Tab-separated table of C-alpha atoms (C1' of nucleotides) in Angstrom:
chain	number	residue	atom	x	y	z
A	1	MET	CA	21.996	10.966	8.706
A	2	LYS	CA	21.060	7.300	8.077
A	3	ASP	CA	21.197	6.105	4.501
A	4	ASN	CA	17.304	4.885	3.514
A	5	ASN	CA	19.648	1.961	2.304
A	6	ASP	CA	20.395	0.983	6.004
A	7	MET	CA	16.715	1.607	6.258
A	8	PRO	CA	14.823	-2.140	6.274
A	9	GLY	CA	11.560	-0.206	6.273
A	10	HIS	CA	12.306	1.693	3.055
A	11	LEU	CA	13.911	-1.196	1.866
A	12	ALA	CA	10.467	-2.872	2.737
A	13	ARG	CA	8.435	-1.051	0.999
A	14	ARG	CA	11.344	-1.035	-2.011
A	15	PHE	CA	10.938	-4.563	-2.465
A	16	GLN	CA	6.702	-4.805	-2.292
A	17	GLN	CA	6.548	-1.740	-4.600
A	18	ILE	CA	8.300	-4.083	-7.474
A	19	ALA	CA	6.557	-7.261	-5.896
A	20	VAL	CA	3.422	-5.433	-6.567
A	21	ALA	CA	4.701	-4.641	-10.177
A	22	VAL	CA	5.443	-7.807	-11.712
A	23	PHE	CA	2.894	-9.171	-10.718
A	24	LEU	CA	0.949	-7.430	-12.383
A	25	ALA	CA	2.984	-7.230	-15.634
A	26	GLU	CA	3.121	-10.403	-15.671
A	27	VAL	CA	-0.162	-11.330	-15.096
A	28	GLY	CA	-1.736	-8.972	-17.190
A	29	GLU	CA	0.839	-10.366	-20.096
A	30	ALA	CA	-1.068	-13.582	-19.305
A	31	GLY	CA	-4.580	-12.018	-20.322
A	32	PHE	CA	-5.862	-12.043	-16.472
A	33	ASP	CA	-6.433	-8.899	-15.007
A	34	LEU	CA	-5.984	-9.854	-10.825
A	35	THR	CA	-4.091	-8.735	-7.908
A	36	PRO	CA	-1.947	-9.958	-5.623
A	37	VAL	CA	-3.790	-9.488	-3.217
A	38	GLN	CA	-7.075	-11.185	-4.796
A	39	TYR	CA	-4.898	-13.824	-5.870
A	40	ALA	CA	-4.305	-14.704	-2.328
A	41	ALA	CA	-7.926	-13.930	-1.768
A	42	LEU	CA	-9.231	-16.614	-4.514
A	43	ALA	CA	-6.724	-19.388	-3.935
A	44	THR	CA	-7.478	-19.129	-0.678
A	45	ILE	CA	-11.533	-19.609	-0.706
A	46	LYS	CA	-10.478	-22.382	-3.159
A	47	VAL	CA	-8.299	-24.661	0.110
A	48	ASN	CA	-10.861	-23.709	2.465
A	49	PRO	CA	-13.925	-23.750	0.737
A	50	GLY	CA	-16.981	-22.128	3.037
A	51	LEU	CA	-14.776	-20.369	5.504
A	52	ASP	CA	-16.192	-16.850	6.756
A	53	GLN	CA	-14.533	-13.259	5.937
A	54	VAL	CA	-13.000	-13.106	9.036
A	55	THR	CA	-11.498	-16.090	9.522
A	56	LEU	CA	-10.312	-15.613	5.486
A	57	ALA	CA	-8.323	-12.321	6.922
A	58	GLY	CA	-6.337	-14.481	9.204
A	59	LEU	CA	-5.196	-16.735	6.680
A	60	ILE	CA	-3.492	-14.338	4.547
A	61	ALA	CA	-3.062	-11.872	7.204
A	62	TYR	CA	-4.983	-8.822	5.588
A	63	ASP	CA	-7.794	-5.958	7.879
A	64	ARG	CA	-10.846	-7.281	8.338
A	65	THR	CA	-11.665	-4.053	6.600
A	66	THR	CA	-10.010	-4.605	3.532
A	67	ILE	CA	-11.749	-8.489	2.667
A	68	THR	CA	-14.731	-6.839	2.530
A	69	GLY	CA	-13.834	-5.036	-0.707
A	70	VAL	CA	-11.677	-7.534	-1.666
A	71	VAL	CA	-14.025	-10.056	-1.825
A	72	ASP	CA	-16.464	-7.789	-3.549
A	73	ARG	CA	-14.324	-7.177	-6.417
A	74	LEU	CA	-14.093	-11.469	-6.827
A	75	VAL	CA	-17.647	-11.431	-6.286
A	76	GLN	CA	-17.933	-8.795	-9.170
A	77	LYS	CA	-15.624	-10.827	-11.174
A	78	GLY	CA	-17.799	-13.993	-11.171
A	79	LEU	CA	-15.222	-15.839	-9.447
A	80	ALA	CA	-16.304	-16.585	-5.872
A	81	GLU	CA	-19.663	-16.459	-4.012
A	82	ARG	CA	-20.275	-15.298	-0.589
A	83	ARG	CA	-23.525	-16.659	0.666
A	84	ALA	CA	-25.409	-15.967	4.162
A	85	SER	CA	-23.922	-18.465	6.521
A	86	PRO	CA	-26.704	-21.333	8.314
A	87	ARG	CA	-24.888	-21.467	11.279
A	88	ASP	CA	-24.158	-18.161	12.406
A	89	ARG	CA	-26.516	-15.359	10.744
A	90	ARG	CA	-23.129	-12.567	10.899
A	91	ALA	CA	-21.442	-14.517	9.208
A	92	ARG	CA	-21.403	-15.404	4.948
A	93	GLU	CA	-19.406	-18.179	3.441
A	94	LEU	CA	-17.469	-17.476	0.925
A	95	GLU	CA	-16.477	-20.243	-2.289
A	96	ILE	CA	-15.184	-20.047	-5.384
A	97	THR	CA	-16.854	-20.233	-8.418
A	98	ASP	CA	-16.106	-22.443	-11.791
A	99	GLU	CA	-14.468	-19.875	-12.963
A	100	GLY	CA	-13.021	-19.417	-9.975
A	101	ARG	CA	-11.469	-22.522	-10.573
A	102	ARG	CA	-10.066	-22.041	-14.041
A	103	THR	CA	-9.060	-18.795	-13.525
A	104	LEU	CA	-6.896	-19.800	-11.198
A	105	ARG	CA	-5.575	-22.942	-12.767
A	106	LYS	CA	-4.687	-20.693	-16.093
A	107	ILE	CA	-3.078	-18.102	-13.614
A	108	THR	CA	-0.494	-20.262	-12.391
A	109	PRO	CA	2.509	-20.153	-14.547
A	110	ALA	CA	2.303	-16.351	-14.257
A	111	VAL	CA	2.403	-16.290	-10.526
A	112	GLU	CA	5.367	-18.807	-10.342
A	113	ALA	CA	7.565	-17.188	-13.223
A	114	ALA	CA	6.371	-13.563	-10.903
A	115	GLN	CA	8.025	-14.884	-7.842
A	116	ARG	CA	10.866	-16.189	-9.653
A	117	LEU	CA	11.105	-12.903	-11.394
A	118	MET	CA	11.148	-10.513	-7.901
A	119	LEU	CA	14.161	-12.756	-7.051
A	120	ARG	CA	16.243	-12.324	-10.495
A	121	GLY	CA	19.167	-10.810	-8.301
A	122	LEU	CA	19.628	-12.866	-5.643
A	123	SER	CA	21.094	-17.158	-6.436
A	124	PRO	CA	19.139	-19.664	-5.492
A	125	LYS	CA	20.564	-19.838	-1.878
A	126	GLU	CA	20.164	-16.021	-1.553
A	127	GLY	CA	16.737	-16.331	-2.623
A	128	GLU	CA	15.879	-19.676	-0.361
A	129	GLU	CA	18.195	-17.571	2.970
A	130	LEU	CA	15.893	-14.026	2.056
A	131	MET	CA	12.700	-15.780	2.521
A	132	ARG	CA	14.122	-17.397	5.866
A	133	LEU	CA	14.858	-13.897	7.005
A	134	LEU	CA	11.683	-12.701	6.071
A	135	ARG	CA	9.835	-15.740	7.510
A	136	LYS	CA	11.385	-15.047	10.986
A	137	ALA	CA	11.415	-11.647	10.818
A	138	ILE	CA	7.289	-11.666	10.070
A	139	ALA	CA	6.651	-14.046	12.411
A	140	ALA	CA	7.723	-12.080	15.362
A	141	GLY	CA	6.449	-9.142	14.545
A	142	ASN	CA	3.413	-10.733	13.136
A	143	GLU	CA	1.548	-9.220	16.434
A	144	LEU	CA	2.397	-5.894	15.930
A	145	SER	CA	-0.015	-5.350	12.773
A	146	ARG	CA	-3.485	-4.620	13.190
A	147	ALA	CA	-4.005	-7.583	10.688
A	148	PRO	CA	-1.560	-11.110	12.865
A	149	LEU	CA	-1.828	-14.122	10.751
A	150	ARG	CA	-3.991	-16.360	12.244
A	151	ASN	CA	-4.279	-20.210	11.867
A	152	ALA	CA	-8.354	-21.607	10.737
A	153	GLN	CA	-10.280	-22.856	13.384
A	154	ALA	CA	-11.178	-26.511	13.484
B	1	MET	CA	-0.452	-26.048	-4.512
B	2	LYS	CA	2.054	-23.502	-2.326
B	3	ASP	CA	1.887	-21.970	0.465
B	4	ASN	CA	1.490	-19.093	1.205
B	5	ASN	CA	5.091	-18.531	2.905
B	6	ASP	CA	7.167	-20.154	-0.074
B	7	MET	CA	6.005	-17.019	-2.019
B	8	PRO	CA	8.950	-13.674	-1.720
B	9	GLY	CA	5.351	-11.263	-2.816
B	10	HIS	CA	3.278	-12.943	-0.506
B	11	LEU	CA	6.441	-12.646	2.298
B	12	ALA	CA	7.064	-9.264	1.005
B	13	ARG	CA	3.871	-7.220	1.521
B	14	ARG	CA	3.677	-8.993	5.270
B	15	PHE	CA	7.391	-7.536	6.307
B	16	GLN	CA	5.990	-3.882	4.525
B	17	GLN	CA	2.889	-4.671	6.956
B	18	ILE	CA	4.613	-4.647	9.940
B	19	ALA	CA	6.802	-2.540	9.141
B	20	VAL	CA	4.962	0.951	8.403
B	21	ALA	CA	2.274	-0.732	11.333
B	22	VAL	CA	5.696	-0.593	14.207
B	23	PHE	CA	6.531	2.965	12.167
B	24	LEU	CA	2.772	4.637	12.911
B	25	ALA	CA	3.109	2.954	16.695
B	26	GLU	CA	6.225	4.032	16.944
B	27	VAL	CA	6.019	7.556	16.356
B	28	GLY	CA	2.138	8.245	17.108
B	29	GLU	CA	3.679	7.382	20.742
B	30	ALA	CA	6.512	10.166	20.409
B	31	GLY	CA	3.440	11.965	20.138
B	32	PHE	CA	3.879	12.680	16.642
B	33	ASP	CA	1.581	12.237	13.267
B	34	LEU	CA	4.178	11.504	10.544
B	35	THR	CA	3.312	8.012	8.529
B	36	PRO	CA	6.798	6.310	6.557
B	37	VAL	CA	6.684	8.216	3.345
B	38	GLN	CA	6.197	11.132	4.616
B	39	TYR	CA	9.334	10.879	7.453
B	40	ALA	CA	11.012	10.122	3.926
B	41	ALA	CA	10.132	12.791	1.843
B	42	LEU	CA	10.548	15.506	4.345
B	43	ALA	CA	14.470	13.990	5.513
B	44	THR	CA	15.051	13.933	1.900
B	45	ILE	CA	14.049	17.407	1.158
B	46	LYS	CA	16.169	18.603	4.183
B	47	VAL	CA	19.210	16.565	2.752
B	48	ASN	CA	18.691	18.454	-1.015
B	49	PRO	CA	16.893	21.739	-0.295
B	50	GLY	CA	15.103	22.901	-3.008
B	51	LEU	CA	14.831	20.228	-5.504
B	52	ASP	CA	12.241	19.667	-7.456
B	53	GLN	CA	9.411	16.787	-6.666
B	54	VAL	CA	10.102	14.890	-9.755
B	55	THR	CA	14.305	14.612	-8.249
B	56	LEU	CA	12.233	13.781	-4.647
B	57	ALA	CA	10.620	10.693	-5.951
B	58	GLY	CA	13.256	9.485	-7.582
B	59	LEU	CA	15.829	9.655	-4.801
B	60	ILE	CA	12.716	7.715	-2.680
B	61	ALA	CA	11.495	5.823	-5.051
B	62	TYR	CA	7.534	7.201	-5.074
B	63	ASP	CA	5.577	7.895	-7.975
B	64	ARG	CA	5.476	11.009	-9.074
B	65	THR	CA	1.574	10.888	-9.313
B	66	THR	CA	2.038	9.594	-5.422
B	67	ILE	CA	4.491	12.282	-4.193
B	68	THR	CA	2.138	15.672	-4.994
B	69	GLY	CA	-0.051	13.870	-2.552
B	70	VAL	CA	2.705	13.723	0.099
B	71	VAL	CA	4.197	17.319	-0.167
B	72	ASP	CA	0.500	18.458	0.110
B	73	ARG	CA	0.826	17.317	3.467
B	74	LEU	CA	3.711	18.315	4.535
B	75	VAL	CA	3.220	21.758	3.468
B	76	GLN	CA	-0.054	21.601	4.778
B	77	LYS	CA	1.558	20.449	8.463
B	78	GLY	CA	3.894	23.476	7.781
B	79	LEU	CA	6.549	20.613	7.415
B	80	ALA	CA	7.451	21.938	4.339
B	81	GLU	CA	6.994	24.529	1.487
B	82	ARG	CA	6.460	24.549	-2.480
B	83	ARG	CA	7.747	27.170	-4.251
B	84	ALA	CA	8.107	27.815	-7.963
B	85	SER	CA	11.454	27.536	-10.087
B	86	PRO	CA	12.616	30.309	-10.799
B	87	ARG	CA	14.898	28.456	-13.792
B	88	ASP	CA	12.070	26.280	-14.472
B	89	ARG	CA	7.982	27.543	-14.204
B	90	ARG	CA	7.015	23.943	-14.428
B	91	ALA	CA	8.531	22.888	-11.603
B	92	ARG	CA	8.112	23.746	-8.055
B	93	GLU	CA	11.620	23.909	-5.737
B	94	LEU	CA	10.453	22.722	-2.608
B	95	GLU	CA	12.498	23.008	1.956
B	96	ILE	CA	12.288	22.662	4.871
B	97	THR	CA	10.673	24.582	6.979
B	98	ASP	CA	12.590	25.055	10.739
B	99	GLU	CA	9.167	23.577	11.889
B	100	GLY	CA	9.900	20.713	9.638
B	101	ARG	CA	13.981	20.602	11.037
B	102	ARG	CA	12.703	20.612	14.792
B	103	THR	CA	9.937	17.618	13.700
B	104	LEU	CA	12.851	15.360	12.145
B	105	ARG	CA	15.206	16.097	14.812
B	106	LYS	CA	12.939	14.670	17.612
B	107	ILE	CA	10.677	12.137	15.671
B	108	THR	CA	13.978	10.325	14.786
B	109	PRO	CA	14.864	8.050	17.737
B	110	ALA	CA	11.032	6.582	17.294
B	111	VAL	CA	12.303	6.440	13.973
B	112	GLU	CA	15.015	4.434	14.750
B	113	ALA	CA	13.565	2.280	17.268
B	114	ALA	CA	11.239	1.684	14.648
B	115	GLN	CA	13.577	0.253	12.357
B	116	ARG	CA	15.103	-2.103	15.475
B	117	LEU	CA	12.045	-3.640	15.942
B	118	MET	CA	10.642	-4.456	12.996
B	119	LEU	CA	14.158	-6.748	12.909
B	120	ARG	CA	13.290	-7.943	16.294
B	121	GLY	CA	13.331	-11.590	15.663
B	122	LEU	CA	16.558	-11.529	13.954
B	123	SER	CA	19.633	-11.476	15.438
B	124	PRO	CA	22.329	-8.342	14.413
B	125	LYS	CA	23.810	-10.533	11.776
B	126	GLU	CA	20.613	-11.892	10.493
B	127	GLY	CA	19.785	-8.039	10.184
B	128	GLU	CA	22.330	-6.740	8.286
B	129	GLU	CA	21.758	-9.589	5.529
B	130	LEU	CA	18.024	-9.499	5.768
B	131	MET	CA	19.277	-5.789	4.373
B	132	ARG	CA	21.872	-7.135	1.728
B	133	LEU	CA	19.317	-9.277	-0.210
B	134	LEU	CA	16.597	-6.641	0.107
B	135	ARG	CA	19.110	-4.437	-1.417
B	136	LYS	CA	20.630	-6.662	-4.365
B	137	ALA	CA	16.605	-7.823	-4.958
B	138	ILE	CA	15.872	-4.574	-5.450
B	139	ALA	CA	18.569	-3.001	-7.366
B	140	ALA	CA	18.446	-5.846	-10.007
B	141	GLY	CA	14.405	-5.064	-10.272
B	142	ASN	CA	14.445	-1.441	-10.113
B	143	GLU	CA	13.712	-0.674	-13.932
B	144	LEU	CA	10.504	-3.086	-13.451
B	145	SER	CA	8.106	-0.682	-11.747
B	146	ARG	CA	7.130	2.549	-12.753
B	147	ALA	CA	9.013	4.434	-9.963
B	148	PRO	CA	12.614	3.363	-10.054
B	149	LEU	CA	15.486	5.106	-7.958
B	150	ARG	CA	17.157	7.221	-9.597
B	151	ASN	CA	20.035	9.248	-8.362
B	152	ALA	CA	20.111	13.281	-8.213
B	153	GLN	CA	21.660	15.052	-11.432
B	154	ALA	CA	24.238	17.553	-11.011
C	1	DT	C1'	11.285	30.898	-35.854
C	2	DA	C1'	7.833	26.764	-36.392
C	3	DC	C1'	7.562	22.432	-35.037
C	4	DT	C1'	8.188	18.434	-31.971
C	5	DG	C1'	9.100	16.061	-28.725
C	6	DA	C1'	10.004	15.900	-24.150
C	7	DT	C1'	9.537	16.971	-18.960
C	8	DA	C1'	7.305	18.909	-14.152
C	9	DG	C1'	2.890	19.021	-12.141
C	10	DT	C1'	-1.426	17.664	-12.128
C	11	DC	C1'	-5.873	15.138	-11.248
C	12	DA	C1'	-9.820	11.789	-12.269
C	13	DG	C1'	-10.416	7.146	-11.098
C	14	DC	C1'	-9.100	2.801	-8.706
C	15	DA	C1'	-7.174	-0.459	-5.316
C	16	DT	C1'	-5.089	-1.605	-1.211
C	17	DA	C1'	-4.252	-0.633	3.946
C	18	DC	C1'	-5.617	1.553	8.081
C	19	DT	C1'	-9.199	4.217	12.157
C	20	DG	C1'	-12.527	4.701	14.355
C	21	DA	C1'	-17.636	3.617	15.115
C	22	DG	C1'	-21.899	1.234	14.070
C	23	DC	C1'	-25.252	-2.692	13.484
C	24	DA	C1'	-26.977	-7.235	14.060
C	25	DA	C1'	-26.553	-11.582	16.006
C	26	DT	C1'	-24.114	-14.955	19.661
C	27	DA	C1'	-21.704	-16.213	23.350
C	28	DT	C1'	-21.765	-15.818	27.932
C	29	DC	C1'	-22.531	-14.731	33.021
C	30	DC	C1'	-24.861	-13.731	36.795
D	1	DG	C1'	-33.701	-15.673	31.079
D	2	DG	C1'	-31.958	-10.971	31.435
D	3	DA	C1'	-27.793	-7.959	31.008
D	4	DT	C1'	-22.871	-7.593	28.692
D	5	DA	C1'	-19.566	-8.719	26.125
D	6	DT	C1'	-17.918	-10.782	22.098
D	7	DT	C1'	-17.933	-11.579	17.020
D	8	DG	C1'	-19.174	-10.851	12.292
D	9	DC	C1'	-19.196	-7.918	8.787
D	10	DT	C1'	-19.946	-3.012	6.765
D	11	DC	C1'	-18.936	2.240	6.302
D	12	DA	C1'	-17.165	6.477	6.051
D	13	DG	C1'	-12.827	8.722	6.189
D	14	DT	C1'	-7.335	9.241	5.026
D	15	DA	C1'	-3.509	7.884	2.624
D	16	DT	C1'	-0.213	5.567	-0.308
D	17	DG	C1'	0.151	3.648	-4.934
D	18	DC	C1'	-1.327	2.747	-9.187
D	19	DT	C1'	-2.673	4.029	-14.910
D	20	DG	C1'	-3.552	7.255	-17.759
D	21	DA	C1'	-4.960	11.789	-20.066
D	22	DC	C1'	-4.247	16.154	-19.557
D	23	DT	C1'	-2.099	21.049	-19.308
D	24	DA	C1'	2.179	24.240	-19.130
D	25	DT	C1'	6.441	24.552	-19.978
D	26	DC	C1'	11.100	24.005	-22.317
D	27	DA	C1'	14.335	21.390	-25.440
D	28	DG	C1'	16.164	20.080	-29.548
D	29	DT	C1'	16.011	20.483	-34.374
D	30	DA	C1'	14.853	21.716	-38.915
DNA sequence: TACTGATAGTCAGCATACTGAGCAATATCC
DNA sequence: GGATATTGCTCAGTATGCTGACTATCAGTA
């Protein structure tokens, strides 16, 4: 029997578990209540103002059915707004609010600290190498999940 | 603004997402309906017959509140049994069934194929290195999640 | 032995993720 | 122009994962 520690799937699950815990702890300590998923969505909305939900989902590789709830919570917290698109009445345009911008700014140090903390067992060089290998494996497997990464359209 | 691809947390989430999708696809194609989490639990029960739920949770780093539901589903599928422990009336002893053993045996090739597939973008050497770095990062962060890995007690 | 603390398990509640279905609106093709 | 396909979004249902609370039981100690 193969050991769990020889199964990339198990290691992936475990590393993610720690990454989320670290993120929530750091951000919580800074006085904010934002999940990793909500953070990524909000940051992406800020950089791509007016994007629709499908585009947002593609940019951060979320399932489109997951985005609905995530945006719901961002809107409910007053960090983002959802408007009907004038160009396509099916679509909703997303916009960050001033409050969302403030939150992003103040939360950034905690987010960066979390990223460092989840690699604390590795040397800087090893951390870089881990990220490189993850990027490479992800690129090769991108189409294998229901929610692949998609670049923004013009 | 840091790119998502420079955030280990985001890469962790993405790699895990692909790993789960690959696992479910391979196992589903083989004609089985078992999640990665259920597979790991069942395999661990097989190797440690009669273990209780807390020990099981520790061996695969699941939260104890998650184990309840996972075992529920294994029992419901007829793959495992839950008995009251004669030594400790709080505890439940877990046992794999014959059906569970059969399933494990038949599912193994698909599980192994999935592990290879999720590393398909990497050379064998790179795959080894990725696993080594993940193990190292996980070991350093083990206590940071609510569900750390625990070795079985004597 | 009675008290105190720890432990095994469950439950309610919330937030990802996914499958699959459905609705409304847009795009495409004849 | 009208049938058809596609797209954007939502919803119901299921499975992790977590927080926090609770019950029952056990273990250690005064």
